[in-house]
């Protein structure tokens, strides 16, 4: 039976009537729902659509703070420090696709929404290189060091981000970037572009090989920079 010892309402009821009112007198159930994305819980956020990219090492697609932390740091690293842009582009764009204007009234229905371009960019990078979100092989401090070395080698943060866009896996290189020259860094990014483009660009690869034979490595680097 319901314990009415501390319920003044129950004490005023006739004997036996508390059983009928038990659902009303019982304390509300505790809520312990796990966070779906973070955000308001104080945990780092990660878009729902990005979690399937982690299925190989997170089969249940449950929220894991270490994965969401990698995502959060990628969003930061793909933006220019101290600005609200991604290599010169705005962070937010307006999406009016859900808004419809009436022909007769001229009034709009629906909502405009702001789309975070950082999330869209990082999603594309993680789609190409899912291991960026795998805590077993990725480390946010290595990410930061990789970007720092790229900016140092290439001369600017914008140039570093441009390489990171073409070759997101370079963020996992860390200290190994110390031993790379500018031509090697750009060549790696150029090779990543070739792989994404597929068979139609094999001619470009053959041209690069010919340049290597006649012009040497610096000639190839010049071609890559010109194509950039």
mmCIF file of N, CA and C in Angstrom, residues 35-128:
data_model
loop_
_atom_site.group_PDB
_atom_site.id
_atom_site.type_symbol
_atom_site.label_atom_id
_atom_site.label_comp_id
_atom_site.label_asym_id
_atom_site.label_seq_id
_atom_site.Cartn_x
_atom_site.Cartn_y
_atom_site.Cartn_z
ATOM 1 N N UNK A 35 22.302 11.557 -22.478
ATOM 2 C CA UNK A 35 22.336 12.628 -23.472
ATOM 3 C C UNK A 35 22.474 12.061 -24.878
ATOM 4 N N UNK A 36 21.743 12.639 -25.817
ATOM 5 C CA UNK A 36 21.804 12.157 -27.194
ATOM 6 C C UNK A 36 22.957 12.793 -27.959
ATOM 7 N N UNK A 37 23.216 14.060 -27.652
ATOM 8 C CA UNK A 37 24.242 14.771 -28.398
ATOM 9 C C UNK A 37 25.160 15.609 -27.516
ATOM 10 N N UNK A 38 24.845 15.764 -26.259
ATOM 11 C CA UNK A 38 25.601 16.703 -25.437
ATOM 12 C C UNK A 38 24.872 18.028 -25.433
ATOM 13 N N UNK A 39 25.606 19.129 -25.554
ATOM 14 C CA UNK A 39 24.961 20.438 -25.632
ATOM 15 C C UNK A 39 24.489 20.916 -24.280
ATOM 16 N N UNK A 40 23.172 20.888 -24.052
ATOM 17 C CA UNK A 40 22.617 21.406 -22.807
ATOM 18 C C UNK A 40 23.085 20.619 -21.592
ATOM 19 N N UNK A 41 23.585 19.419 -21.764
ATOM 20 C CA UNK A 41 24.085 18.630 -20.644
ATOM 21 C C UNK A 41 25.466 19.090 -20.205
ATOM 22 N N UNK A 42 26.083 19.998 -20.946
ATOM 23 C CA UNK A 42 27.430 20.443 -20.641
ATOM 24 C C UNK A 42 28.493 19.628 -21.342
ATOM 25 N N UNK A 43 28.100 18.594 -22.059
ATOM 26 C CA UNK A 43 29.036 17.758 -22.796
ATOM 27 C C UNK A 43 29.206 18.296 -24.210
ATOM 28 N N UNK A 44 30.325 17.985 -24.871
ATOM 29 C CA UNK A 44 30.514 18.447 -26.251
ATOM 30 C C UNK A 44 29.439 17.888 -27.170
ATOM 31 N N UNK A 45 29.008 18.706 -28.106
ATOM 32 C CA UNK A 45 27.935 18.304 -29.011
ATOM 33 C C UNK A 45 28.490 17.658 -30.272
ATOM 34 N N UNK A 46 27.662 16.820 -30.880
ATOM 35 C CA UNK A 46 28.012 16.193 -32.158
ATOM 36 C C UNK A 46 26.709 15.895 -32.879
ATOM 37 N N UNK A 47 26.584 16.287 -34.153
ATOM 38 C CA UNK A 47 25.322 16.082 -34.876
ATOM 39 C C UNK A 47 24.916 14.620 -34.940
ATOM 40 N N UNK A 48 23.629 14.378 -34.869
ATOM 41 C CA UNK A 48 23.109 13.005 -34.910
ATOM 42 C C UNK A 48 23.556 12.290 -36.180
ATOM 43 N N UNK A 49 23.558 12.990 -37.306
ATOM 44 C CA UNK A 49 23.887 12.328 -38.574
ATOM 45 C C UNK A 49 25.338 11.868 -38.644
ATOM 46 N N UNK A 50 26.191 12.382 -37.747
ATOM 47 C CA UNK A 50 27.604 12.007 -37.785
ATOM 48 C C UNK A 50 27.894 10.717 -37.036
ATOM 49 N N UNK A 51 27.008 10.301 -36.142
ATOM 50 C CA UNK A 51 27.291 9.111 -35.342
ATOM 51 C C UNK A 51 27.421 7.832 -36.166
ATOM 52 N N UNK A 52 26.652 7.629 -37.251
ATOM 53 C CA UNK A 52 26.870 6.415 -38.055
ATOM 54 C C UNK A 52 28.289 6.275 -38.596
ATOM 55 N N UNK A 53 29.034 7.378 -38.687
ATOM 56 C CA UNK A 53 30.421 7.302 -39.142
ATOM 57 C C UNK A 53 31.301 6.565 -38.136
ATOM 58 N N UNK A 54 30.810 6.421 -36.899
ATOM 59 C CA UNK A 54 31.596 5.778 -35.847
ATOM 60 C C UNK A 54 31.189 4.325 -35.610
ATOM 61 N N UNK A 55 30.346 3.783 -36.468
ATOM 62 C CA UNK A 55 29.779 2.455 -36.224
ATOM 63 C C UNK A 55 30.840 1.372 -36.050
ATOM 64 N N UNK A 56 31.953 1.465 -36.759
ATOM 65 C CA UNK A 56 32.960 0.394 -36.704
ATOM 66 C C UNK A 56 33.529 0.210 -35.300
ATOM 67 N N UNK A 57 33.754 1.295 -34.559
ATOM 68 C CA UNK A 57 34.290 1.184 -33.204
ATOM 69 C C UNK A 57 33.271 1.589 -32.135
ATOM 70 N N UNK A 58 32.061 1.956 -32.567
ATOM 71 C CA UNK A 58 30.981 2.298 -31.642
ATOM 72 C C UNK A 58 29.689 1.686 -32.184
ATOM 73 N N UNK A 59 29.587 0.339 -32.162
ATOM 74 C CA UNK A 59 28.487 -0.364 -32.852
ATOM 75 C C UNK A 59 27.095 0.070 -32.420
ATOM 76 N N UNK A 60 26.933 0.471 -31.163
ATOM 77 C CA UNK A 60 25.602 0.859 -30.686
ATOM 78 C C UNK A 60 25.267 2.307 -31.015
ATOM 79 N N UNK A 61 26.257 3.044 -31.552
ATOM 80 C CA UNK A 61 26.077 4.475 -31.886
ATOM 81 C C UNK A 61 25.660 5.297 -30.676
ATOM 82 N N UNK A 62 26.047 4.852 -29.496
ATOM 83 C CA UNK A 62 25.710 5.600 -28.292
ATOM 84 C C UNK A 62 26.589 6.836 -28.178
ATOM 85 N N UNK A 63 26.089 7.814 -27.414
ATOM 86 C CA UNK A 63 26.880 9.020 -27.179
ATOM 87 C C UNK A 63 28.104 8.670 -26.339
ATOM 88 N N UNK A 64 29.291 9.054 -26.830
ATOM 89 C CA UNK A 64 30.529 8.865 -26.082
ATOM 90 C C UNK A 64 31.281 10.181 -26.080
ATOM 91 N N UNK A 65 31.606 10.625 -24.893
ATOM 92 C CA UNK A 65 32.207 11.953 -24.746
ATOM 93 C C UNK A 65 33.541 12.064 -25.472
ATOM 94 N N UNK A 66 34.353 10.989 -25.466
ATOM 95 C CA UNK A 66 35.659 11.082 -26.114
ATOM 96 C C UNK A 66 35.533 11.236 -27.627
ATOM 97 N N UNK A 67 34.478 10.659 -28.216
ATOM 98 C CA UNK A 67 34.247 10.838 -29.650
ATOM 99 C C UNK A 67 33.757 12.254 -29.933
ATOM 100 N N UNK A 68 32.793 12.714 -29.143
ATOM 101 C CA UNK A 68 32.253 14.060 -29.337
ATOM 102 C C UNK A 68 33.316 15.127 -29.098
ATOM 103 N N UNK A 69 34.283 14.840 -28.227
ATOM 104 C CA UNK A 69 35.372 15.792 -27.987
ATOM 105 C C UNK A 69 36.253 15.934 -29.217
ATOM 106 N N UNK A 70 36.515 14.820 -29.894
ATOM 107 C CA UNK A 70 37.274 14.891 -31.147
ATOM 108 C C UNK A 70 36.535 15.748 -32.162
ATOM 109 N N UNK A 71 35.210 15.554 -32.253
ATOM 110 C CA UNK A 71 34.403 16.347 -33.186
ATOM 111 C C UNK A 71 34.499 17.833 -32.842
ATOM 112 N N UNK A 72 34.344 18.157 -31.575
ATOM 113 C CA UNK A 72 34.392 19.562 -31.150
ATOM 114 C C UNK A 72 35.723 20.202 -31.511
ATOM 115 N N UNK A 73 36.824 19.483 -31.294
ATOM 116 C CA UNK A 73 38.130 20.050 -31.609
ATOM 117 C C UNK A 73 38.345 20.190 -33.112
ATOM 118 N N UNK A 74 37.790 19.272 -33.879
ATOM 119 C CA UNK A 74 37.885 19.413 -35.338
ATOM 120 C C UNK A 74 37.158 20.673 -35.799
ATOM 121 N N UNK A 75 35.988 20.948 -35.220
ATOM 122 C CA UNK A 75 35.263 22.172 -35.575
ATOM 123 C C UNK A 75 36.115 23.399 -35.288
ATOM 124 N N UNK A 76 36.837 23.373 -34.176
ATOM 125 C CA UNK A 76 37.689 24.503 -33.815
ATOM 126 C C UNK A 76 38.869 24.623 -34.765
ATOM 127 N N UNK A 77 39.504 23.505 -35.094
ATOM 128 C CA UNK A 77 40.714 23.527 -35.904
ATOM 129 C C UNK A 77 40.446 23.891 -37.364
ATOM 130 N N UNK A 78 39.240 23.613 -37.847
ATOM 131 C CA UNK A 78 38.931 23.966 -39.227
ATOM 132 C C UNK A 78 38.448 25.415 -39.357
ATOM 133 N N UNK A 79 38.551 26.187 -38.291
ATOM 134 C CA UNK A 79 38.252 27.619 -38.331
ATOM 135 C C UNK A 79 39.534 28.392 -38.055
ATOM 136 N N UNK A 80 39.610 29.603 -38.598
ATOM 137 C CA UNK A 80 40.781 30.444 -38.362
ATOM 138 C C UNK A 80 40.700 30.988 -36.940
ATOM 139 N N UNK A 81 41.776 30.844 -36.199
ATOM 140 C CA UNK A 81 41.782 31.263 -34.807
ATOM 141 C C UNK A 81 41.513 32.758 -34.680
ATOM 142 N N UNK A 82 40.627 33.099 -33.758
ATOM 143 C CA UNK A 82 40.342 34.509 -33.496
ATOM 144 C C UNK A 82 39.387 35.143 -34.479
ATOM 145 N N UNK A 83 38.771 34.354 -35.346
ATOM 146 C CA UNK A 83 37.801 34.906 -36.299
ATOM 147 C C UNK A 83 36.587 33.991 -36.336
ATOM 148 N N UNK A 84 35.545 34.479 -36.987
ATOM 149 C CA UNK A 84 34.320 33.674 -37.107
ATOM 150 C C UNK A 84 34.174 33.169 -38.531
ATOM 151 N N UNK A 85 35.266 32.702 -39.090
ATOM 152 C CA UNK A 85 35.200 32.239 -40.476
ATOM 153 C C UNK A 85 35.964 30.940 -40.642
ATOM 154 N N UNK A 86 35.668 30.245 -41.724
ATOM 155 C CA UNK A 86 36.395 29.035 -42.092
ATOM 156 C C UNK A 86 37.220 29.376 -43.322
ATOM 157 N N UNK A 87 38.487 29.642 -43.097
ATOM 158 C CA UNK A 87 39.391 29.990 -44.206
ATOM 159 C C UNK A 87 38.774 31.050 -45.114
ATOM 160 N N UNK A 88 38.214 32.086 -44.517
ATOM 161 C CA UNK A 88 37.671 33.184 -45.294
ATOM 162 C C UNK A 88 36.181 33.135 -45.511
ATOM 163 N N UNK A 89 35.533 31.996 -45.196
ATOM 164 C CA UNK A 89 34.090 31.877 -45.397
ATOM 165 C C UNK A 89 33.334 32.058 -44.098
ATOM 166 N N UNK A 90 32.065 32.448 -44.163
ATOM 167 C CA UNK A 90 31.272 32.633 -42.961
ATOM 168 C C UNK A 90 30.975 31.316 -42.279
ATOM 169 N N UNK A 91 30.776 31.365 -40.965
ATOM 170 C CA UNK A 91 30.492 30.156 -40.207
ATOM 171 C C UNK A 91 29.053 29.722 -40.411
ATOM 172 N N UNK A 92 28.144 30.669 -40.587
ATOM 173 C CA UNK A 92 26.722 30.357 -40.664
ATOM 174 C C UNK A 92 26.154 30.846 -41.989
ATOM 175 N N UNK A 93 25.306 30.030 -42.591
ATOM 176 C CA UNK A 93 24.557 30.475 -43.766
ATOM 177 C C UNK A 93 23.075 30.286 -43.482
ATOM 178 N N UNK A 94 22.259 31.086 -44.152
ATOM 179 C CA UNK A 94 20.816 31.025 -43.941
ATOM 180 C C UNK A 94 20.190 30.038 -44.910
ATOM 181 N N UNK A 95 19.409 29.108 -44.380
ATOM 182 C CA UNK A 95 18.699 28.123 -45.198
ATOM 183 C C UNK A 95 17.216 28.480 -45.183
ATOM 184 N N UNK A 96 16.709 28.916 -46.332
ATOM 185 C CA UNK A 96 15.298 29.301 -46.437
ATOM 186 C C UNK A 96 14.474 28.236 -47.154
ATOM 187 N N UNK A 97 15.012 27.018 -47.269
ATOM 188 C CA UNK A 97 14.329 25.970 -48.035
ATOM 189 C C UNK A 97 13.017 25.539 -47.389
ATOM 190 N N UNK A 98 12.830 25.810 -46.110
ATOM 191 C CA UNK A 98 11.618 25.409 -45.412
ATOM 192 C C UNK A 98 10.580 26.534 -45.368
ATOM 193 N N UNK A 99 10.887 27.623 -46.016
ATOM 194 C CA UNK A 99 9.962 28.754 -46.020
ATOM 195 C C UNK A 99 9.251 28.833 -47.368
ATOM 196 N N UNK A 100 7.933 28.972 -47.333
ATOM 197 C CA UNK A 100 7.119 29.032 -48.552
ATOM 198 C C UNK A 100 6.326 30.328 -48.551
ATOM 199 N N UNK A 101 6.326 31.015 -49.692
ATOM 200 C CA UNK A 101 5.613 32.287 -49.808
ATOM 201 C C UNK A 101 4.304 32.081 -50.555
ATOM 202 N N UNK A 102 3.217 32.572 -49.972
ATOM 203 C CA UNK A 102 1.914 32.440 -50.609
ATOM 204 C C UNK A 102 1.774 33.348 -51.814
ATOM 205 N N UNK A 103 1.212 32.828 -52.927
ATOM 206 C CA UNK A 103 1.064 33.628 -54.148
ATOM 207 C C UNK A 103 0.090 34.790 -53.960
ATOM 208 N N UNK A 104 -0.985 34.551 -53.232
ATOM 209 C CA UNK A 104 -2.021 35.575 -53.075
ATOM 210 C C UNK A 104 -1.712 36.535 -51.927
ATOM 211 N N UNK A 105 -1.290 36.003 -50.818
ATOM 212 C CA UNK A 105 -1.079 36.855 -49.646
ATOM 213 C C UNK A 105 0.301 37.495 -49.623
ATOM 214 N N UNK A 106 1.260 36.861 -50.275
ATOM 215 C CA UNK A 106 2.620 37.371 -50.227
ATOM 216 C C UNK A 106 3.312 37.109 -48.898
ATOM 217 N N UNK A 107 2.628 36.374 -48.014
ATOM 218 C CA UNK A 107 3.192 36.081 -46.710
ATOM 219 C C UNK A 107 3.967 34.762 -46.738
ATOM 220 N N UNK A 108 4.922 34.673 -45.882
ATOM 221 C CA UNK A 108 5.767 33.474 -45.833
ATOM 222 C C UNK A 108 5.339 32.565 -44.697
ATOM 223 N N UNK A 109 5.382 31.280 -44.969
ATOM 224 C CA UNK A 109 5.146 30.265 -43.949
ATOM 225 C C UNK A 109 6.397 29.425 -43.799
ATOM 226 N N UNK A 110 6.527 28.827 -42.642
ATOM 227 C CA UNK A 110 7.706 28.006 -42.411
ATOM 228 C C UNK A 110 8.790 28.807 -41.715
ATOM 229 N N UNK A 111 9.949 28.217 -41.606
ATOM 230 C CA UNK A 111 11.032 28.827 -40.843
ATOM 231 C C UNK A 111 12.310 28.903 -41.664
ATOM 232 N N UNK A 112 13.059 29.956 -41.448
ATOM 233 C CA UNK A 112 14.431 30.009 -41.926
ATOM 234 C C UNK A 112 15.316 29.442 -40.822
ATOM 235 N N UNK A 113 16.387 28.805 -41.199
ATOM 236 C CA UNK A 113 17.271 28.255 -40.184
ATOM 237 C C UNK A 113 18.718 28.558 -40.530
ATOM 238 N N UNK A 114 19.512 28.713 -39.502
ATOM 239 C CA UNK A 114 20.939 28.965 -39.680
ATOM 240 C C UNK A 114 21.667 27.630 -39.714
ATOM 241 N N UNK A 115 22.472 27.409 -40.735
ATOM 242 C CA UNK A 115 23.243 26.177 -40.881
ATOM 243 C C UNK A 115 24.693 26.469 -40.506
ATOM 244 N N UNK A 116 25.213 25.728 -39.549
ATOM 245 C CA UNK A 116 26.594 25.903 -39.107
ATOM 246 C C UNK A 116 27.529 25.251 -40.127
ATOM 247 N N UNK A 117 28.263 26.070 -40.844
ATOM 248 C CA UNK A 117 29.145 25.545 -41.890
ATOM 249 C C UNK A 117 30.312 24.747 -41.303
ATOM 250 N N UNK A 118 30.676 25.040 -40.056
ATOM 251 C CA UNK A 118 31.735 24.246 -39.438
ATOM 252 C C UNK A 118 31.304 22.791 -39.320
ATOM 253 N N UNK A 119 30.059 22.586 -38.882
ATOM 254 C CA UNK A 119 29.562 21.215 -38.737
ATOM 255 C C UNK A 119 29.491 20.519 -40.090
ATOM 256 N N UNK A 120 29.060 21.259 -41.119
ATOM 257 C CA UNK A 120 28.978 20.661 -42.452
ATOM 258 C C UNK A 120 30.362 20.289 -42.968
ATOM 259 N N UNK A 121 31.331 21.166 -42.743
ATOM 260 C CA UNK A 121 32.692 20.894 -43.213
ATOM 261 C C UNK A 121 33.307 19.710 -42.471
ATOM 262 N N UNK A 122 33.173 19.696 -41.151
ATOM 263 C CA UNK A 122 33.756 18.609 -40.368
ATOM 264 C C UNK A 122 33.076 17.281 -40.706
ATOM 265 N N UNK A 123 31.788 17.324 -40.969
ATOM 266 C CA UNK A 123 31.098 16.087 -41.366
ATOM 267 C C UNK A 123 31.699 15.542 -42.658
ATOM 268 N N UNK A 124 31.962 16.421 -43.622
ATOM 269 C CA UNK A 124 32.557 15.971 -44.884
ATOM 270 C C UNK A 124 33.959 15.413 -44.651
ATOM 271 N N UNK A 125 34.739 16.066 -43.785
ATOM 272 C CA UNK A 125 36.091 15.576 -43.486
ATOM 273 C C UNK A 125 36.027 14.199 -42.804
ATOM 274 N N UNK A 126 35.103 14.041 -41.856
ATOM 275 C CA UNK A 126 34.978 12.764 -41.151
ATOM 276 C C UNK A 126 34.394 11.682 -42.051
ATOM 277 N N UNK A 127 33.571 12.078 -43.004
ATOM 278 C CA UNK A 127 33.040 11.094 -43.959
ATOM 279 C C UNK A 127 34.171 10.534 -44.816
ATOM 280 N N UNK A 128 35.099 11.400 -45.200
ATOM 281 C CA UNK A 128 36.238 10.952 -45.999
ATOM 282 C C UNK A 128 37.223 10.145 -45.151
#
